[in-house]
mmCIF file of C-alpha atoms in Angstrom:
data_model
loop_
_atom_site.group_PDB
_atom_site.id
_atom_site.type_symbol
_atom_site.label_atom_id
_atom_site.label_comp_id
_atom_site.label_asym_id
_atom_site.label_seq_id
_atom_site.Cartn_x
_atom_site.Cartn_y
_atom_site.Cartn_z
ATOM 1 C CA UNK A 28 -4.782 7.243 -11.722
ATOM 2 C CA UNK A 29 -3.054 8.375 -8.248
ATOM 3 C CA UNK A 30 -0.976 6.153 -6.843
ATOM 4 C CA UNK A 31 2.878 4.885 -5.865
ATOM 5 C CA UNK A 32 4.853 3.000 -8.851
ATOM 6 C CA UNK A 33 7.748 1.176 -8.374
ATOM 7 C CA UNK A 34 9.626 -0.512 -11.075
ATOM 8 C CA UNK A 35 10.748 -2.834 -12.036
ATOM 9 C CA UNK A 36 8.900 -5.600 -9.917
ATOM 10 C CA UNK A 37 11.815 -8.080 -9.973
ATOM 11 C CA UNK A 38 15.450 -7.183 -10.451
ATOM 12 C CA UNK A 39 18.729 -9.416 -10.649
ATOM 13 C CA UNK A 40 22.217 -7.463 -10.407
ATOM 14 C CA UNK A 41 25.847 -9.273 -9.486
ATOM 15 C CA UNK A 42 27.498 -8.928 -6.100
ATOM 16 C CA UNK A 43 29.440 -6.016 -6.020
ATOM 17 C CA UNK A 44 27.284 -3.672 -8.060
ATOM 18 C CA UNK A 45 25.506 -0.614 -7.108
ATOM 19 C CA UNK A 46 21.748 -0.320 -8.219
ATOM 20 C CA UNK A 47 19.340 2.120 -8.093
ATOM 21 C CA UNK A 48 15.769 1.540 -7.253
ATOM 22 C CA UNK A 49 13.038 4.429 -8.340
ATOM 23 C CA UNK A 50 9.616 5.375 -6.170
ATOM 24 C CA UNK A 51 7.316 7.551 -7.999
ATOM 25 C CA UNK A 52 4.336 8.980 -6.555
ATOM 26 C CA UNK A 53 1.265 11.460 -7.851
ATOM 27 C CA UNK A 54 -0.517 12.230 -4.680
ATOM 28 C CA UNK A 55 1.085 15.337 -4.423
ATOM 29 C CA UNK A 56 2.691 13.910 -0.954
ATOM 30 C CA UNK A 57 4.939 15.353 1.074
ATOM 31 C CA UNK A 58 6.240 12.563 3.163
ATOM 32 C CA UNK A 59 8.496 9.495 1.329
ATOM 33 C CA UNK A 60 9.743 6.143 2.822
ATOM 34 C CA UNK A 61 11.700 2.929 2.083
ATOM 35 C CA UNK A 62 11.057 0.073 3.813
ATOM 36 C CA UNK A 63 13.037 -3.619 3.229
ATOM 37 C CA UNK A 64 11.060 -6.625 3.951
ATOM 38 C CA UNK A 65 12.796 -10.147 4.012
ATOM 39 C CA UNK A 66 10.882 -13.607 4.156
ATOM 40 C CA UNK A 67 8.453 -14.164 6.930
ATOM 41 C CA UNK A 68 9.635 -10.370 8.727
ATOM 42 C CA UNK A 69 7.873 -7.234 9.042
ATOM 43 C CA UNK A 70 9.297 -4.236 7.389
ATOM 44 C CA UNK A 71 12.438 -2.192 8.464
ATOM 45 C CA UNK A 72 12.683 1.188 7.921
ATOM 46 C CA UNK A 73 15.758 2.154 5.569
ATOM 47 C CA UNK A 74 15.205 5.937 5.180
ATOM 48 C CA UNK A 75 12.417 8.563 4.951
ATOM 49 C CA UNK A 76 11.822 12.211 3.747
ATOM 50 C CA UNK A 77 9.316 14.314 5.064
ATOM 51 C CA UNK A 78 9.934 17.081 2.664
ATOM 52 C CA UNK A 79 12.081 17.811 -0.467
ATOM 53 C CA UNK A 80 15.993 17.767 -0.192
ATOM 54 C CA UNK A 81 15.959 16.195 3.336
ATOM 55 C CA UNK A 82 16.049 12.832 4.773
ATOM 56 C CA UNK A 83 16.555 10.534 8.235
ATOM 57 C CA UNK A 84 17.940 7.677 8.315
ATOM 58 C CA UNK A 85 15.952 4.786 9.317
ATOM 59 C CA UNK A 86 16.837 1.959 11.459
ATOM 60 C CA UNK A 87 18.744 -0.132 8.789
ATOM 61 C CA UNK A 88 20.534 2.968 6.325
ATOM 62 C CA UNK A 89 23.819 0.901 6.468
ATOM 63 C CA UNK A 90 24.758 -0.057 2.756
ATOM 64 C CA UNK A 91 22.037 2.300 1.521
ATOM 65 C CA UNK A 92 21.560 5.773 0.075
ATOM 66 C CA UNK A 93 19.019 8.098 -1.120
ATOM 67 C CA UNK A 94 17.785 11.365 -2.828
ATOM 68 C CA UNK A 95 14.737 13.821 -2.474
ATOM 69 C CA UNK A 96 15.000 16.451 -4.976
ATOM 70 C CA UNK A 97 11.805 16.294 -6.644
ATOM 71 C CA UNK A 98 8.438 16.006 -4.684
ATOM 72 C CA UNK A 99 7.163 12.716 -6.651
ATOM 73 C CA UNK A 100 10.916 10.641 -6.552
ATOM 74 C CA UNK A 101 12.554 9.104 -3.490
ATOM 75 C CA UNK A 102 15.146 6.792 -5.475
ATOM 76 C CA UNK A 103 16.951 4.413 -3.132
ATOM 77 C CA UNK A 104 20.453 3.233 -4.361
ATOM 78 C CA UNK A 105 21.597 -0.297 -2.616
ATOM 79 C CA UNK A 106 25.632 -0.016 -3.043
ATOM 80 C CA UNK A 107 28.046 -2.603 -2.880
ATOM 81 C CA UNK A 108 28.355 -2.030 1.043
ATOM 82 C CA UNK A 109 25.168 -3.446 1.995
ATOM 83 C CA UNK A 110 25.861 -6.857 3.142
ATOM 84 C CA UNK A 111 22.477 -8.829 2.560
ATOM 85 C CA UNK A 112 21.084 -6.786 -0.382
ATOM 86 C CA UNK A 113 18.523 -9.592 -1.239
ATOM 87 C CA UNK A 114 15.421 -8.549 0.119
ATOM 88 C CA UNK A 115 11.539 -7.159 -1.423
ATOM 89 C CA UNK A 116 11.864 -3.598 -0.878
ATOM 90 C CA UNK A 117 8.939 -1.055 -0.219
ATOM 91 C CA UNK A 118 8.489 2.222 -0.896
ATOM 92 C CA UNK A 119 5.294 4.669 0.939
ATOM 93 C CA UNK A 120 3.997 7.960 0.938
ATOM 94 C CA UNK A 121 2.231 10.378 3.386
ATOM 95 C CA UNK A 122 0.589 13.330 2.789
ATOM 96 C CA UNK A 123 2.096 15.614 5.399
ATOM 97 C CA UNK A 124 -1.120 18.054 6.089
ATOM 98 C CA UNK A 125 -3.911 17.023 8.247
ATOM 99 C CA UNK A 126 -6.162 15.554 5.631
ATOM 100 C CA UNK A 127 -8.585 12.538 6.611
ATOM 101 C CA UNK A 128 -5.923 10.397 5.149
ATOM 102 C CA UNK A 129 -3.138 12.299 6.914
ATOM 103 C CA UNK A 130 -1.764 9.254 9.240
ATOM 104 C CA UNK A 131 -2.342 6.765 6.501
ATOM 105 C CA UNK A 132 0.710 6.082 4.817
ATOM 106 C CA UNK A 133 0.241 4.386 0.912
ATOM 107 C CA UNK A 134 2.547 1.591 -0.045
ATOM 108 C CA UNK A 135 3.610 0.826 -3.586
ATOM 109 C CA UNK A 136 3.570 -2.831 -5.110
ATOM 110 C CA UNK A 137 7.749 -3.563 -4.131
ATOM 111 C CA UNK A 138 10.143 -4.381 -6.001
ATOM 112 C CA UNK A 139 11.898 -7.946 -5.121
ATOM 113 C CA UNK A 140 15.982 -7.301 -5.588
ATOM 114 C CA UNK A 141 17.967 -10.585 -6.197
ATOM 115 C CA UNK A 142 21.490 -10.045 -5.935
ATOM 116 C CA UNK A 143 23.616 -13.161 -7.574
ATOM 117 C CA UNK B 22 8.582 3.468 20.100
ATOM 118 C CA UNK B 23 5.953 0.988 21.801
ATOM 119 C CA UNK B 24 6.834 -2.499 20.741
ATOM 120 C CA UNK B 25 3.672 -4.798 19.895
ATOM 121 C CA UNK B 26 3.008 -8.331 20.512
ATOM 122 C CA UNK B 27 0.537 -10.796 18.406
ATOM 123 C CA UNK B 28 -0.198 -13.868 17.561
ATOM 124 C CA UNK B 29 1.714 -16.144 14.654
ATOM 125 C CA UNK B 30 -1.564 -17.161 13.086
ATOM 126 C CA UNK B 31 -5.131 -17.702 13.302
ATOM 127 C CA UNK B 32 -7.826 -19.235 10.893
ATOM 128 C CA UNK B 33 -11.375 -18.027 10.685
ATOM 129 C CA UNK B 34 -14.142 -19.883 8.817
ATOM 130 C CA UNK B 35 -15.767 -17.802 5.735
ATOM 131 C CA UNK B 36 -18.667 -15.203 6.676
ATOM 132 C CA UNK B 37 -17.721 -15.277 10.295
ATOM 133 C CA UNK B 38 -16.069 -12.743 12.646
ATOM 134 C CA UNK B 39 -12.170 -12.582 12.619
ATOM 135 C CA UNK B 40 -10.985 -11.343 15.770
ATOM 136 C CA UNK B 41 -7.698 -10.428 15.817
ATOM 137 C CA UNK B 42 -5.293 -9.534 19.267
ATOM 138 C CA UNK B 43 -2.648 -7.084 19.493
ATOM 139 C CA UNK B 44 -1.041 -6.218 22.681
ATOM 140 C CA UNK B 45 1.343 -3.201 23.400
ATOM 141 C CA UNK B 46 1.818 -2.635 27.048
ATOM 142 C CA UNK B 47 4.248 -0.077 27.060
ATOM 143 C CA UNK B 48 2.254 2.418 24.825
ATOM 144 C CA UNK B 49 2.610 6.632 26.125
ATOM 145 C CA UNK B 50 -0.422 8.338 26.327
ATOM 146 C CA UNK B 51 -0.237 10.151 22.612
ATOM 147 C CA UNK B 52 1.158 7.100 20.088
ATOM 148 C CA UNK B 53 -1.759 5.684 18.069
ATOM 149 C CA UNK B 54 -2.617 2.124 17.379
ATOM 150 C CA UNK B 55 -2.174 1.598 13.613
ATOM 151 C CA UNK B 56 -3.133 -1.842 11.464
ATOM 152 C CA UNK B 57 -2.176 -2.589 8.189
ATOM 153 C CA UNK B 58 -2.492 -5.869 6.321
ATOM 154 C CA UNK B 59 -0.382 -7.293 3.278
ATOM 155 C CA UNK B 60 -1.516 -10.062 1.075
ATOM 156 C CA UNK B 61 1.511 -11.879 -0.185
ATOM 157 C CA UNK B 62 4.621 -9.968 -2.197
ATOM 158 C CA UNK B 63 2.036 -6.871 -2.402
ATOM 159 C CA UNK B 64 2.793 -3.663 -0.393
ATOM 160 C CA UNK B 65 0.659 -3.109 2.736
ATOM 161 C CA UNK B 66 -2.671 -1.888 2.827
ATOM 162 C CA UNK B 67 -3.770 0.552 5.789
ATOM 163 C CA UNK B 68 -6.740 -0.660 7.375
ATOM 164 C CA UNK B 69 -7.537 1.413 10.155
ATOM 165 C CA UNK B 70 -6.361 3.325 13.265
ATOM 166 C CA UNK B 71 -7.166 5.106 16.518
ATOM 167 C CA UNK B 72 -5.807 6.706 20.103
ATOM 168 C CA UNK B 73 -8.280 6.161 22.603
ATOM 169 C CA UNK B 74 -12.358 4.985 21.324
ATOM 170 C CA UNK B 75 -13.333 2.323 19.080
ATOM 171 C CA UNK B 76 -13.019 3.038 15.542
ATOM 172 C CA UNK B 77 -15.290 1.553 12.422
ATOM 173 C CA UNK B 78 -15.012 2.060 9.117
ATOM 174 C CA UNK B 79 -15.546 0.403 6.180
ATOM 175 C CA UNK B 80 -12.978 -2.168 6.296
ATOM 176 C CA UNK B 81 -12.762 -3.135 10.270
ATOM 177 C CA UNK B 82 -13.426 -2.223 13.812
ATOM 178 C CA UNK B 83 -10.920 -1.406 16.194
ATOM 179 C CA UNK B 84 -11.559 -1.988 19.559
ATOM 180 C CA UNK B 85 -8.790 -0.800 22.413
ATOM 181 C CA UNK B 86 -9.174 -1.468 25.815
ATOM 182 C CA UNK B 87 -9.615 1.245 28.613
ATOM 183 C CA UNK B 88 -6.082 1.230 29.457
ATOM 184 C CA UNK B 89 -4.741 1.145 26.463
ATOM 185 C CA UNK B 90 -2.774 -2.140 26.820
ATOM 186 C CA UNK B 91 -4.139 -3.649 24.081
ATOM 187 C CA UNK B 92 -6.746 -3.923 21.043
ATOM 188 C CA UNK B 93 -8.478 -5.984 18.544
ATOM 189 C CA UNK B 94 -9.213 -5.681 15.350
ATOM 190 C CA UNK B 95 -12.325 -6.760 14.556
ATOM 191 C CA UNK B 96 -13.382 -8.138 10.429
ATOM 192 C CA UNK B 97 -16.720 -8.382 10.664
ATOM 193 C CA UNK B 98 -17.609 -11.137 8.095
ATOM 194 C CA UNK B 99 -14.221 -13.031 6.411
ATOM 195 C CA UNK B 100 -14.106 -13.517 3.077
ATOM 196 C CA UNK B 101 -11.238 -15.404 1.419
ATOM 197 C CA UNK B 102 -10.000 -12.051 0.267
ATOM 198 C CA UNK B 103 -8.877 -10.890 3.505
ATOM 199 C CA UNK B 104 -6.822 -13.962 3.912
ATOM 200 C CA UNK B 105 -3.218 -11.818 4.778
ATOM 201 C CA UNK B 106 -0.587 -11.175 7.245
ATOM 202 C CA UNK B 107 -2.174 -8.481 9.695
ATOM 203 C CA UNK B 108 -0.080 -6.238 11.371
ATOM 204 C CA UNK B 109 -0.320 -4.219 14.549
ATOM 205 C CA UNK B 110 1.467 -0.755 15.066
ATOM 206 C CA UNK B 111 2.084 1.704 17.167
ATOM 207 C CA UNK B 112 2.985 4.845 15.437
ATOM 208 C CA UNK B 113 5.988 7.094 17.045
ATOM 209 C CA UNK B 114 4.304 10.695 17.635
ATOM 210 C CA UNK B 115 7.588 12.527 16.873
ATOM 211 C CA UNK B 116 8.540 11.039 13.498
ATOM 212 C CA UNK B 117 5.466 9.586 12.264
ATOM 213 C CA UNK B 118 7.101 6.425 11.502
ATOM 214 C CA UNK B 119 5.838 2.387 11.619
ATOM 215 C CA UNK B 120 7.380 -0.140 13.355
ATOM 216 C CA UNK B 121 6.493 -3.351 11.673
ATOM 217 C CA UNK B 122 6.552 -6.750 14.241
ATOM 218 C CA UNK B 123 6.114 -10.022 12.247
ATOM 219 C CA UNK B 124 2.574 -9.708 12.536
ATOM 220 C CA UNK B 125 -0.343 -12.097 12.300
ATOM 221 C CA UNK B 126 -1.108 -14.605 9.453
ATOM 222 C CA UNK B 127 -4.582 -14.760 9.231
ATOM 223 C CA UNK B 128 -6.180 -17.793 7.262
ATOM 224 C CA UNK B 129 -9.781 -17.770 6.197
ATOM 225 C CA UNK B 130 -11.162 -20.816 5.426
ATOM 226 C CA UNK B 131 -13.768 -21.806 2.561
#
């Protein structure tokens, strides 16, 4: 099946550590985002990629960093600099080609990042 | 980037209409009205979006007003399903990115 994956769904890390959080996608999109989303907020944009081996900043990239160098993977790494790491984060693709479903962007389930 | 404006919540009974307000007052002429929806601690779903007519699909219609100062989305018979925060966006032209308000909670009731 097409889709976005993120994994895990839940993770726990101490204060202080870095972690890594992975995005996968099979639609053959150009176009990668990661949003963070904390309790009763919309989402903030952290970073996007509209095509391999670049990426913006969004409005909130303080504390975070990422990577494009495959099509399918946009792995965000939360480092010991963000302040408020605890948060459900999002990650979305777009295909960047007019296509009927080229201003739709497609959200994967989350992942929900506790840090202790 | 336009900013948008809605309401906290709303309920709707089951089978009827959910009408749902969004308004953005400082939209330019080429940045499209976007809604999503999320049902809790999934990601969000795209539900539909459009610049200047009404839009349908299979989902929702979107209805914007003449001046483009505001819209509703319109659900044309609530189930409990679609029981979700609803969000309304207006989608920069030059980067293609959301910006997500707190959007509106809607509650459909059995």
């Amino acid at each position: 099946d097409g889709g976005i994956t993120q994994s895990p769904k839940y993770l726990f890390r101490k204060e202080g550590q870095n972690v890594t959080l992975s995005c996968e996608q099979n639609l053959n999109h150009d176009a990668m985002y990661w949003y963070r989303q904390d309790p009763g907020q919309g989402l903030r944009l952290i970073y996007y990629s509209q095509i391999v081996n670049d990426f913006q900043k969004g409005d909130i990239a303080e504390g975070y960093s990422v990577s494009r160098e495959k099509k399918e993977s946009f792995p965000l790494t939360v480092t010991s600099a963000q302040k408020n790491p605890t948060a459900f984060y999002l990650c979305a693709s777009r295909p960047r080609h007019p296509t009927r479903s080229y201003n739709e962007q497609f959200f994967g389930p989350g992942t929900r990042l506790t840090v202790l | 980037d336009a900013k948008t404006t809605q309401p906290t919540s709303m309920d709707c009974a089951e089978g009827r209409a959910a009408n749902l307000p969004c308004n953005h007052s400082t939209i330019s002429g080429n940045e499209y009205v976007y809604w999503y929806r999320q049902i809790h601690s999934q990601g969000p779903q795209y539900i539909i979006h459009g610049l200047k007519n009404n839009e349908t699909n299979e989902m929702a219609s979107l209805i914007i007003t003449e001046d483009r100062k505001s819209s509703t989305l319109i659900l044309p018979h609530a189930t409990l399903r679609d029981t979700a925060v609803y969000y309304c966006i207006v989608r920069s032209g030059a980067t293609n990115k959301l910006i997500f308000g707190t959007g509106t909670l809607l509650a459909v009731q059995p």
